[in-house]
Short mmCIF file of C-alpha atoms and ligand atoms in Angstrom, two decimals:
data_model
loop_
_atom_site.label_atom_id
_atom_site.label_comp_id
_atom_site.label_asym_id
_atom_site.label_seq_id
_atom_site.Cartn_x
_atom_site.Cartn_y
_atom_site.Cartn_z
CA MET A 1 0.12 -0.33 -0.13
CA ALA A 2 1.55 3.49 -1.21
CA ILE A 3 1.40 5.69 2.07
CA GLN A 4 2.38 9.51 1.66
CA ILE A 5 2.53 11.69 5.00
CA HIS A 6 2.26 15.61 4.06
CA ARG A 7 3.60 17.91 6.67
CA GLY A 8 2.58 21.55 6.46
CA SER A 9 -0.01 24.16 7.37
CA LEU A 10 -3.79 23.02 6.04
CA LEU A 11 -6.75 24.75 5.30
CA HIS A 12 -10.16 23.37 4.39
CA PHE A 13 -13.66 23.64 4.81
CA PRO A 14 -14.88 20.17 6.12
CA GLN A 15 -18.70 20.52 5.77
CA THR A 16 -21.39 22.10 3.57
CA THR A 17 -22.22 25.40 5.12
CA LEU A 18 -23.46 29.04 4.40
CA SER A 19 -20.85 30.67 6.72
CA PRO A 20 -17.29 29.47 5.74
CA GLU A 21 -15.80 31.55 7.93
CA ASN A 22 -17.21 29.84 10.98
CA ASN A 23 -16.77 26.62 9.91
CA TYR A 24 -12.73 26.05 8.47
CA GLN A 25 -10.55 23.82 9.72
CA TYR A 26 -7.10 25.18 9.86
CA PHE A 27 -3.65 23.33 11.41
CA ASN A 28 -0.58 25.74 11.23
CA ASP A 29 1.62 22.43 11.86
CA GLY A 30 -0.79 19.82 10.08
CA VAL A 31 -0.26 16.68 9.12
CA LEU A 32 -2.17 14.80 5.98
CA VAL A 33 -1.96 11.23 5.21
CA VAL A 34 -2.61 9.86 1.79
CA GLU A 35 -3.18 5.89 1.49
CA ASP A 36 -3.68 4.55 -2.15
CA GLY A 37 -4.56 7.75 -3.31
CA LEU A 38 -7.07 8.72 -0.57
CA ILE A 39 -7.23 10.59 2.67
CA SER A 40 -7.02 8.51 5.63
CA HIS A 41 -5.75 11.34 8.16
CA ILE A 42 -5.85 14.99 8.99
CA GLY A 43 -4.68 16.08 12.25
CA GLU A 44 -2.25 18.32 14.06
CA ALA A 45 1.40 17.34 13.60
CA GLN A 46 2.98 17.01 16.48
CA ALA A 47 0.22 14.99 18.35
CA PHE A 48 0.30 12.38 15.12
CA PHE A 49 4.16 12.00 15.26
CA ALA A 50 4.00 11.64 19.14
CA ASP A 51 1.44 8.79 18.92
CA GLU A 52 2.52 5.54 19.08
CA HIS A 53 0.03 4.15 17.07
CA HIS A 54 1.55 5.97 14.41
CA GLN A 55 4.91 4.19 14.11
CA THR A 56 3.81 1.84 11.56
CA LEU A 57 2.67 4.30 9.13
CA LEU A 58 5.77 6.21 9.77
CA GLN A 59 7.62 3.05 8.69
CA GLN A 60 6.02 2.21 5.74
CA GLY A 61 5.07 6.24 4.63
CA LYS A 62 7.21 8.54 3.06
CA VAL A 63 7.38 11.94 4.45
CA THR A 64 6.99 15.26 3.00
CA ILE A 65 7.78 18.61 4.16
CA HIS A 66 5.49 21.37 2.95
CA SER A 67 6.82 25.04 3.45
CA GLY A 68 3.74 26.51 1.89
CA LEU A 69 -0.20 26.47 2.78
CA LEU A 70 -1.87 23.06 1.48
CA LEU A 71 -5.77 23.58 0.13
CA PRO A 72 -7.73 21.26 -1.56
CA GLY A 73 -7.63 21.48 -5.06
CA PHE A 74 -9.42 23.85 -6.96
CA ILE A 75 -12.94 22.98 -8.60
CA ASP A 76 -13.33 25.22 -11.59
CA SER A 77 -17.04 24.66 -12.41
CA HIS A 78 -17.41 26.05 -15.87
CA VAL A 79 -14.84 26.00 -18.34
CA HIS A 80 -14.47 25.49 -22.51
CA PHE A 81 -11.54 23.41 -23.36
CA PRO A 82 -11.29 24.21 -26.80
CA GLN A 83 -11.55 28.21 -26.17
CA VAL A 84 -8.03 28.36 -24.23
CA GLU A 85 -6.51 29.82 -27.81
CA VAL A 86 -9.30 32.34 -28.07
CA ILE A 87 -8.65 33.88 -24.33
CA ALA A 88 -8.23 37.48 -24.61
CA SER A 89 -9.70 38.34 -27.84
CA TYR A 90 -10.76 41.75 -28.25
CA GLY A 91 -13.98 44.04 -28.47
CA THR A 92 -17.01 41.90 -28.39
CA GLN A 93 -20.02 40.79 -26.29
CA LEU A 94 -21.43 37.41 -26.04
CA LEU A 95 -23.13 36.74 -29.12
CA ASP A 96 -20.64 38.16 -31.60
CA TRP A 97 -17.62 36.97 -29.53
CA LEU A 98 -19.27 33.68 -30.33
CA ASN A 99 -19.59 34.17 -34.09
CA THR A 100 -16.07 35.86 -34.34
CA TYR A 101 -13.81 34.13 -32.37
CA THR A 102 -15.21 30.97 -30.59
CA PHE A 103 -17.06 29.09 -33.29
CA PRO A 104 -13.95 29.30 -35.86
CA ALA A 105 -11.57 27.96 -32.85
CA GLU A 106 -14.42 25.13 -31.96
CA ALA A 107 -14.18 23.95 -35.57
CA GLN A 108 -10.47 22.60 -35.46
CA PHE A 109 -11.44 20.02 -32.62
CA ALA A 110 -13.21 17.76 -35.52
CA GLN A 111 -9.51 16.87 -36.17
CA GLN A 112 -8.90 14.11 -33.37
CA GLU A 113 -4.96 14.76 -33.38
CA TYR A 114 -5.76 18.51 -32.77
CA ALA A 115 -8.25 17.79 -29.63
CA ASN A 116 -5.85 15.28 -28.51
CA VAL A 117 -2.99 17.78 -28.18
CA GLN A 118 -4.99 20.76 -26.70
CA ALA A 119 -6.76 18.43 -24.35
CA ARG A 120 -3.33 17.41 -22.91
CA TYR A 121 -1.84 21.02 -22.88
CA PHE A 122 -5.44 21.98 -21.29
CA ILE A 123 -5.31 19.51 -18.32
CA ASP A 124 -1.53 20.43 -17.69
CA GLN A 125 -2.51 23.95 -17.44
CA LEU A 126 -5.26 23.30 -15.13
CA PHE A 127 -2.93 21.49 -12.59
CA ALA A 128 -0.39 24.24 -13.19
CA HIS A 129 -3.29 26.89 -12.34
CA GLY A 130 -4.41 24.54 -9.11
CA THR A 131 -7.07 23.28 -10.40
CA THR A 132 -7.56 19.80 -9.76
CA THR A 133 -11.22 19.12 -11.17
CA ALA A 134 -13.13 20.90 -13.72
CA SER A 135 -16.71 20.96 -15.54
CA VAL A 136 -15.62 21.32 -19.02
CA TYR A 137 -17.37 21.96 -22.22
CA ALA A 138 -16.02 20.43 -24.90
CA THR A 139 -16.89 20.81 -28.48
CA VAL A 140 -19.85 19.31 -30.77
CA HIS A 141 -17.39 16.80 -31.98
CA PRO A 142 -17.56 13.54 -30.35
CA GLN A 143 -13.79 12.96 -30.56
CA SER A 144 -13.16 16.18 -28.61
CA VAL A 145 -14.68 14.66 -25.44
CA ASN A 146 -12.77 11.36 -26.09
CA ALA A 147 -9.49 13.19 -26.35
CA PHE A 148 -10.52 15.17 -23.01
CA PHE A 149 -11.32 11.97 -20.89
CA GLN A 150 -8.35 10.06 -22.44
CA ALA A 151 -5.90 12.70 -21.16
CA ALA A 152 -7.60 13.05 -17.55
CA GLU A 153 -7.39 9.74 -17.63
CA GLN A 154 -3.66 9.61 -17.91
CA SER A 155 -3.48 11.92 -14.65
CA ASN A 156 -6.19 9.94 -12.94
CA ALA A 157 -8.06 13.22 -12.48
CA ARG A 158 -11.73 13.63 -11.67
CA MET A 159 -13.08 15.38 -14.54
CA ILE A 160 -16.52 16.04 -15.66
CA CYS A 161 -16.99 16.96 -19.34
CA GLY A 162 -19.31 16.80 -22.04
CA LYS A 163 -20.15 17.28 -26.20
CA ILE A 164 -21.73 20.07 -26.77
CA MET A 165 -25.11 19.67 -28.51
CA MET A 166 -26.30 22.42 -30.96
CA ASP A 167 -28.26 21.90 -34.17
CA ARG A 168 -28.89 25.37 -35.22
CA HIS A 169 -28.01 29.11 -35.30
CA CYS A 170 -24.14 28.32 -35.66
CA PRO A 171 -21.82 27.62 -38.52
CA ASP A 172 -22.78 24.14 -40.24
CA ASN A 173 -19.52 22.26 -39.70
CA LEU A 174 -20.55 22.89 -35.43
CA GLN A 175 -24.01 21.15 -36.14
CA ASP A 176 -25.22 17.81 -34.95
CA THR A 177 -29.14 17.36 -35.53
CA PRO A 178 -31.55 16.09 -32.30
CA GLU A 179 -30.95 12.71 -33.07
CA SER A 180 -27.18 12.47 -33.63
CA GLY A 181 -26.54 15.02 -30.73
CA TYR A 182 -28.83 12.38 -28.12
CA ARG A 183 -26.70 9.61 -29.86
CA ASP A 184 -23.32 10.75 -29.35
CA SER A 185 -23.98 11.97 -25.98
CA LYS A 186 -25.65 8.44 -25.07
CA THR A 187 -22.44 6.50 -26.48
CA LEU A 188 -20.22 8.95 -24.53
CA ILE A 189 -22.31 8.52 -21.62
CA GLU A 190 -22.25 4.52 -21.87
CA ARG A 191 -17.98 5.17 -22.40
CA TRP A 192 -17.07 7.37 -20.08
CA HIS A 193 -19.33 8.08 -17.19
CA ASN A 194 -18.36 6.73 -13.79
CA GLN A 195 -15.53 5.14 -15.47
CA GLY A 196 -12.52 5.56 -13.25
CA ARG A 197 -12.88 9.05 -12.46
CA ALA A 198 -14.44 10.35 -15.36
CA LEU A 199 -18.21 11.99 -15.01
CA TYR A 200 -20.32 12.79 -17.90
CA ALA A 201 -22.27 16.30 -18.38
CA ILE A 202 -25.09 16.60 -20.82
CA THR A 203 -24.44 19.86 -22.42
CA PRO A 204 -26.90 21.67 -24.66
CA ARG A 205 -24.87 24.95 -25.20
CA PHE A 206 -27.72 27.14 -24.74
CA ALA A 207 -31.25 27.44 -25.62
CA PRO A 208 -30.84 29.64 -28.77
CA THR A 209 -28.43 27.03 -30.38
CA SER A 210 -30.66 24.15 -29.60
CA SER A 211 -34.06 23.29 -31.33
CA PRO A 212 -36.89 22.41 -29.06
CA GLN A 213 -36.77 18.74 -30.36
CA GLN A 214 -32.77 18.99 -29.37
CA LEU A 215 -33.79 20.13 -26.00
CA ALA A 216 -36.63 17.72 -25.51
CA LEU A 217 -34.30 14.64 -26.44
CA ALA A 218 -31.60 16.28 -24.15
CA GLY A 219 -34.06 16.02 -21.34
CA GLN A 220 -35.06 12.56 -22.44
CA LEU A 221 -31.41 11.46 -21.61
CA ALA A 222 -31.04 13.43 -18.51
CA ASN A 223 -34.17 11.06 -17.48
CA GLU A 224 -32.64 8.06 -18.56
CA HIS A 225 -29.09 8.85 -16.92
CA PRO A 226 -30.38 10.78 -13.85
CA ASP A 227 -26.88 10.29 -12.00
CA ALA A 228 -25.08 12.36 -15.24
CA PHE A 229 -24.74 16.14 -14.60
CA ILE A 230 -26.52 18.89 -17.07
CA GLN A 231 -24.32 21.83 -18.34
CA THR A 232 -25.17 24.79 -19.92
CA HIS A 233 -25.64 28.92 -20.13
CA ILE A 234 -28.38 31.21 -19.08
CA SER A 235 -29.33 34.73 -18.55
CA GLU A 236 -25.71 35.96 -19.27
CA ASN A 237 -26.36 38.57 -22.11
CA PRO A 238 -29.43 41.27 -22.45
CA ASN A 239 -29.11 40.32 -26.20
CA GLU A 240 -29.12 36.77 -25.55
CA ILE A 241 -32.06 37.10 -22.93
CA ALA A 242 -34.18 38.90 -25.99
CA TRP A 243 -33.27 36.22 -28.51
CA VAL A 244 -34.55 33.41 -26.05
CA LYS A 245 -37.49 35.35 -25.56
CA GLU A 246 -38.30 35.49 -29.75
CA LEU A 247 -37.20 31.87 -30.05
CA PHE A 248 -39.45 30.53 -27.30
CA PRO A 249 -42.73 32.98 -27.20
CA GLN A 250 -44.49 30.49 -25.30
CA SER A 251 -41.89 30.41 -22.08
CA ARG A 252 -42.42 32.95 -19.57
CA ASP A 253 -38.61 33.54 -19.03
CA TYR A 254 -35.47 32.02 -19.67
CA LEU A 255 -35.03 29.11 -17.29
CA ALA A 256 -38.59 28.19 -18.04
CA VAL A 257 -37.51 26.76 -21.60
CA TYR A 258 -35.04 24.68 -19.95
CA GLU A 259 -38.03 23.67 -17.26
CA GLN A 260 -40.08 22.56 -19.96
CA TYR A 261 -37.40 19.96 -21.34
CA ASP A 262 -36.61 18.56 -17.64
CA LEU A 263 -33.21 20.15 -17.74
CA VAL A 264 -33.14 22.07 -14.41
CA ARG A 265 -32.48 19.39 -11.77
CA ASP A 266 -29.95 18.81 -8.96
CA ARG A 267 -26.69 18.32 -10.88
CA ALA A 268 -27.39 20.84 -13.23
CA LEU A 269 -24.81 23.40 -13.63
CA PHE A 270 -25.99 26.59 -15.23
CA GLY A 271 -23.43 29.30 -16.17
CA HIS A 272 -23.67 32.86 -15.21
CA GLY A 273 -27.31 33.27 -14.27
CA ILE A 274 -26.59 37.27 -14.22
CA HIS A 275 -30.12 38.44 -15.12
CA LEU A 276 -32.47 36.22 -13.71
CA ASN A 277 -35.69 36.99 -12.17
CA SER A 278 -36.78 36.29 -8.74
CA ARG A 279 -39.22 33.47 -10.13
CA GLU A 280 -36.20 31.73 -12.11
CA PHE A 281 -33.63 32.11 -8.87
CA ASP A 282 -36.91 30.35 -6.48
CA ALA A 283 -37.17 27.88 -9.13
CA LEU A 284 -33.59 26.92 -9.54
CA SER A 285 -33.25 26.63 -5.83
CA ALA A 286 -36.60 24.22 -5.63
CA HIS A 287 -34.98 22.19 -8.07
CA GLY A 288 -31.85 21.87 -6.39
CA ALA A 289 -29.50 23.27 -9.29
CA ALA A 290 -26.62 25.04 -9.12
CA ILE A 291 -24.88 28.26 -10.88
CA ALA A 292 -21.43 28.74 -11.57
CA PHE A 293 -20.66 32.68 -11.38
CA CYS A 294 -17.98 33.31 -13.63
CA PRO A 295 -16.62 36.92 -12.73
CA SER A 296 -13.79 37.40 -14.98
CA SER A 297 -15.90 36.63 -18.19
CA ASN A 298 -18.92 38.33 -16.73
CA LEU A 299 -16.46 41.53 -16.67
CA PHE A 300 -14.72 40.80 -19.75
CA LEU A 301 -17.67 39.95 -22.36
CA GLY A 302 -19.53 43.36 -20.27
CA SER A 303 -22.24 40.60 -19.24
CA GLY A 304 -23.08 42.19 -16.00
CA LEU A 305 -22.48 41.90 -12.37
CA PHE A 306 -23.81 38.71 -10.83
CA PRO A 307 -26.20 39.14 -7.86
CA TYR A 308 -24.72 36.62 -5.32
CA HIS A 309 -26.36 37.20 -2.56
CA ARG A 310 -30.05 36.73 -4.39
CA ALA A 311 -28.61 33.04 -4.80
CA LYS A 312 -27.09 32.65 -1.41
CA ASP A 313 -30.35 34.16 0.22
CA ARG A 314 -32.12 31.08 -1.68
CA HIS A 315 -29.52 28.39 -0.55
CA ILE A 316 -28.65 27.86 -4.34
CA PRO A 317 -25.43 26.47 -4.48
CA VAL A 318 -23.07 28.86 -6.41
CA SER A 319 -19.36 28.24 -7.29
CA ILE A 320 -16.55 30.56 -8.97
CA ALA A 321 -15.64 29.80 -12.02
CA SER A 322 -13.11 30.71 -14.99
CA ASP A 323 -15.45 30.26 -18.15
CA VAL A 324 -12.35 30.41 -20.00
CA GLY A 325 -12.04 31.54 -23.36
CA GLY A 326 -14.75 34.20 -22.29
CA GLY A 327 -12.78 34.21 -18.54
CA THR A 328 -9.46 35.98 -18.85
CA SER A 329 -7.60 33.21 -16.92
CA LEU A 330 -7.60 29.62 -15.47
CA SER A 331 -6.35 30.81 -12.12
CA LEU A 332 -9.24 30.86 -9.53
CA PHE A 333 -7.21 33.21 -7.35
CA LYS A 334 -7.90 35.62 -10.18
CA ASN A 335 -11.27 34.79 -10.56
CA GLN A 336 -11.86 35.43 -7.18
CA ALA A 337 -10.45 38.71 -7.19
CA ASP A 338 -12.45 39.59 -9.81
CA ALA A 339 -15.76 38.13 -7.92
CA TYR A 340 -14.57 40.54 -4.96
CA LYS A 341 -14.81 43.39 -7.39
CA VAL A 342 -18.31 42.20 -9.01
CA LEU A 343 -19.58 42.17 -5.34
CA GLN A 344 -18.22 45.58 -4.36
CA LEU A 345 -19.67 47.21 -7.28
CA GLN A 346 -23.03 45.99 -5.84
CA GLY A 347 -22.30 47.54 -2.14
CA GLU A 348 -21.16 43.92 -0.91
CA SER A 349 -18.18 41.88 -0.36
CA LEU A 350 -16.81 38.57 -0.03
CA ASN A 351 -15.00 37.42 2.81
CA PRO A 352 -11.80 35.12 1.56
CA PHE A 353 -12.92 32.28 3.45
CA GLU A 354 -16.35 32.25 1.57
CA SER A 355 -14.38 32.97 -1.56
CA LEU A 356 -12.39 29.94 -0.87
CA TYR A 357 -15.10 27.94 -0.11
CA LEU A 358 -16.74 28.30 -3.53
CA CYS A 359 -13.79 27.26 -5.51
CA THR A 360 -13.64 24.24 -3.12
CA GLN A 361 -16.01 22.48 -0.91
CA GLY A 362 -18.70 24.89 -2.05
CA ALA A 363 -18.02 23.79 -5.59
CA ALA A 364 -18.21 20.05 -4.93
CA ALA A 365 -21.21 20.52 -3.00
CA SER A 366 -22.90 22.12 -5.89
CA MET A 367 -22.01 19.09 -7.58
CA GLY A 368 -23.00 16.71 -5.06
CA LEU A 369 -19.66 15.47 -4.73
CA GLN A 370 -18.67 16.49 -1.34
CA ASP A 371 -17.80 13.07 -0.09
CA LYS A 372 -15.11 13.06 -2.65
CA ILE A 373 -13.54 16.21 -3.53
CA GLY A 374 -13.35 19.81 -2.31
CA ASN A 375 -11.99 19.04 1.11
CA LEU A 376 -9.85 17.23 3.17
CA ASN A 377 -11.83 14.97 4.98
CA PRO A 378 -10.67 11.31 5.64
CA GLY A 379 -12.11 9.10 2.94
CA SER A 380 -12.03 11.93 0.28
CA GLU A 381 -9.84 11.71 -2.83
CA ALA A 382 -6.44 13.45 -2.34
CA ASP A 383 -6.68 16.20 -5.05
CA PHE A 384 -4.59 19.20 -2.99
CA ILE A 385 -2.48 22.06 -3.79
CA GLU A 386 0.62 23.40 -2.13
CA ILE A 387 0.69 27.59 -2.14
CA ASP A 388 3.56 29.38 -1.75
CA LEU A 389 2.67 32.85 0.10
CA THR A 390 5.89 34.55 -0.73
CA ALA A 391 5.74 33.17 -4.66
CA PHE A 392 6.46 37.06 -5.94
CA PRO A 393 7.99 40.03 -3.97
CA ILE A 394 4.62 42.14 -3.84
CA LEU A 395 2.77 39.15 -2.42
CA GLN A 396 5.52 38.15 -0.24
CA GLN A 397 5.79 41.68 1.25
CA ARG A 398 1.82 42.17 1.89
CA ILE A 399 1.68 38.61 3.49
CA LEU A 400 4.49 39.19 5.82
CA ARG A 401 2.58 42.48 7.02
CA CYS A 402 -0.60 40.37 7.83
CA ASN A 403 -1.27 39.52 11.61
CA GLN A 404 -4.21 37.27 11.03
CA LEU A 405 -5.00 34.23 8.54
CA SER A 406 -8.24 35.87 7.30
CA GLU A 407 -5.88 38.90 6.19
CA GLN A 408 -3.07 36.67 4.69
CA LEU A 409 -6.08 34.88 2.46
CA PHE A 410 -7.53 38.12 1.29
CA ALA A 411 -4.20 39.17 0.19
CA LEU A 412 -3.59 35.75 -1.84
CA ILE A 413 -6.67 35.84 -3.48
CA THR A 414 -6.48 39.48 -4.19
CA LEU A 415 -2.90 39.09 -5.57
CA GLY A 416 -2.33 35.65 -6.36
CA ASP A 417 -2.37 33.84 -9.84
CA GLU A 418 -0.68 30.57 -11.26
CA ARG A 419 2.62 31.93 -9.71
CA ALA A 420 1.81 31.20 -6.24
CA ILE A 421 0.85 27.46 -7.10
CA GLU A 422 4.22 25.39 -6.06
CA ARG A 423 2.78 22.09 -6.49
CA THR A 424 -0.35 19.77 -7.43
CA TYR A 425 -1.53 16.57 -6.32
CA VAL A 426 -3.80 14.42 -7.89
CA HIS A 427 -5.38 11.32 -6.43
CA GLY A 428 -1.90 11.34 -4.53
CA ASN A 429 0.36 11.69 -7.24
CA LEU A 430 2.55 14.67 -7.65
CA VAL A 431 1.10 16.37 -11.48
CA TYR A 432 2.91 19.52 -11.22
CA GLN A 433 5.66 21.00 -9.52
CA LYS A 434 6.69 24.68 -10.49
CA GLU A 435 9.77 25.15 -12.43
CA MET A 436 12.57 26.45 -10.90
CA THR A 437 13.26 29.36 -13.28
CA LEU A 438 17.31 29.80 -13.44
CA CYS A 439 17.71 33.37 -14.62
CA GLY A 440 14.55 34.16 -16.56
CA HIS A 441 15.63 33.86 -20.17
CA ASN A 442 14.46 32.75 -22.70
CA SER A 443 15.27 32.18 -26.44
CA THR A 444 12.38 34.07 -28.11
CA ASN A 445 11.07 37.41 -27.45
CA GLY A 446 7.67 35.37 -28.80
CA LEU A 447 7.01 38.16 -31.27
CA ARG A 448 6.51 37.11 -34.91
CA SER A 449 6.58 39.37 -37.54
CA LEU A 450 3.12 41.12 -37.41
CA SER A 451 1.36 43.25 -39.41
CA ASN A 452 0.47 47.02 -37.94
CA GLY A 453 -3.25 46.56 -38.01
CA SER A 454 -5.07 48.80 -35.92
CA MET A 455 -7.95 47.29 -33.24
N1 GUN B 501 -23.36 30.90 -24.25
C1 GUN B 501 -23.15 30.05 -25.30
N2 GUN B 501 -22.11 29.46 -25.51
C2 GUN B 501 -21.28 30.02 -24.62
C3 GUN B 501 -19.70 30.57 -24.46
O1 GUN B 501 -18.95 29.43 -25.29
N3 GUN B 501 -18.92 31.22 -23.53
C4 GUN B 501 -20.09 31.88 -22.58
N4 GUN B 501 -19.54 32.83 -22.15
N5 GUN B 501 -21.27 32.11 -22.85
C5 GUN B 501 -21.75 31.23 -24.11
ZN1 ZN B 502 -19.31 29.36 -20.87
#
């Protein structure tokens, strides 16, 4: 049996809670024991090493001392793996952004080889940003999902992914049909859902790109596979909402479209939800569905300010997500910093414990996976990260001036990014370690010869 003993500062949220600031567990000098990929113990290091019952464990196990802070791996509840290459594309809002940048990028994933390379690259980038689980949109091509899950399987990572279902209002080469979307998704569920750590999400892109027939078949599939996930977009942008009204004149609001087709239930993750009305919030709550708050995307695409407390007041599970390529970073630190600013613009704030909770235990709870991931509880899967609180000078100086854990965490969230990720462990294995940069020299400056086009 493979046993590893990790010693360092530890922080996590052991339970699902509305007040993470009162329900965290922190060990300044803690120990985390991992046996065969699962956490078997968490506690104070001194007591652990003094206890004679642990002597056999100590003889069998390897002790790693961490100078950084250990946290559960981050969970990104909404991200598009084929869009990494169009991150930071200029000047448009949602519907134009999809047509101008996103659809052409997604068309490339018809080629298996391209999808394989990008899937491996994407998963390695998730790990480098401290994310160990994500709920991922592939493209309309089933081979893009196979590429993604094969890459995830190589690292034994717990990942959720689905083939986009989209049969209208997009380029011909990105369209499926109601029947092929249903059939291909079902085949992928049978191949991947609960295979190792893979989980499948039925993924109608959003109401405008699916015909009523396709939404009906997506709902049928969801009923046939109640433990599969559902992921889609809702109420992100005013023009999108107006378009849904035109396309579905019978529906009283946007969510009602999805409700009509049985797509609103627990394990359903709705991206954005910025402009939902009170009825829609109430209905999400009643159905046990969750919202992925995508702050950097909502700012970048000019979509609006997510009213976090309207969701929290109704106990709707919320998580913070990157939504890359609409979002501007895979770093959930950067997205947390944006979440804070989005709340500030509404006269509210987000305490650092709650913010971290929304990327770990809270995100796991919004997926019904809190018995597996999102925390450091004994029995959970050993997905965790080591944070270097001194990773770069401005962070280091700010951290050294803090007197309290809450202050340190707030500085980390506000200033942090992937530079603060020292190590990432998945199922107990080290899958990422920050490179030692020698002199910071790179042989190329990255500039090709460029035309002098204006924006
Ligand atoms: N709505 C429909 N598709 C997308 C997408 O790819 N990104 C975002 N942000 N919103 C969408
Ligand atoms: Zn999205």
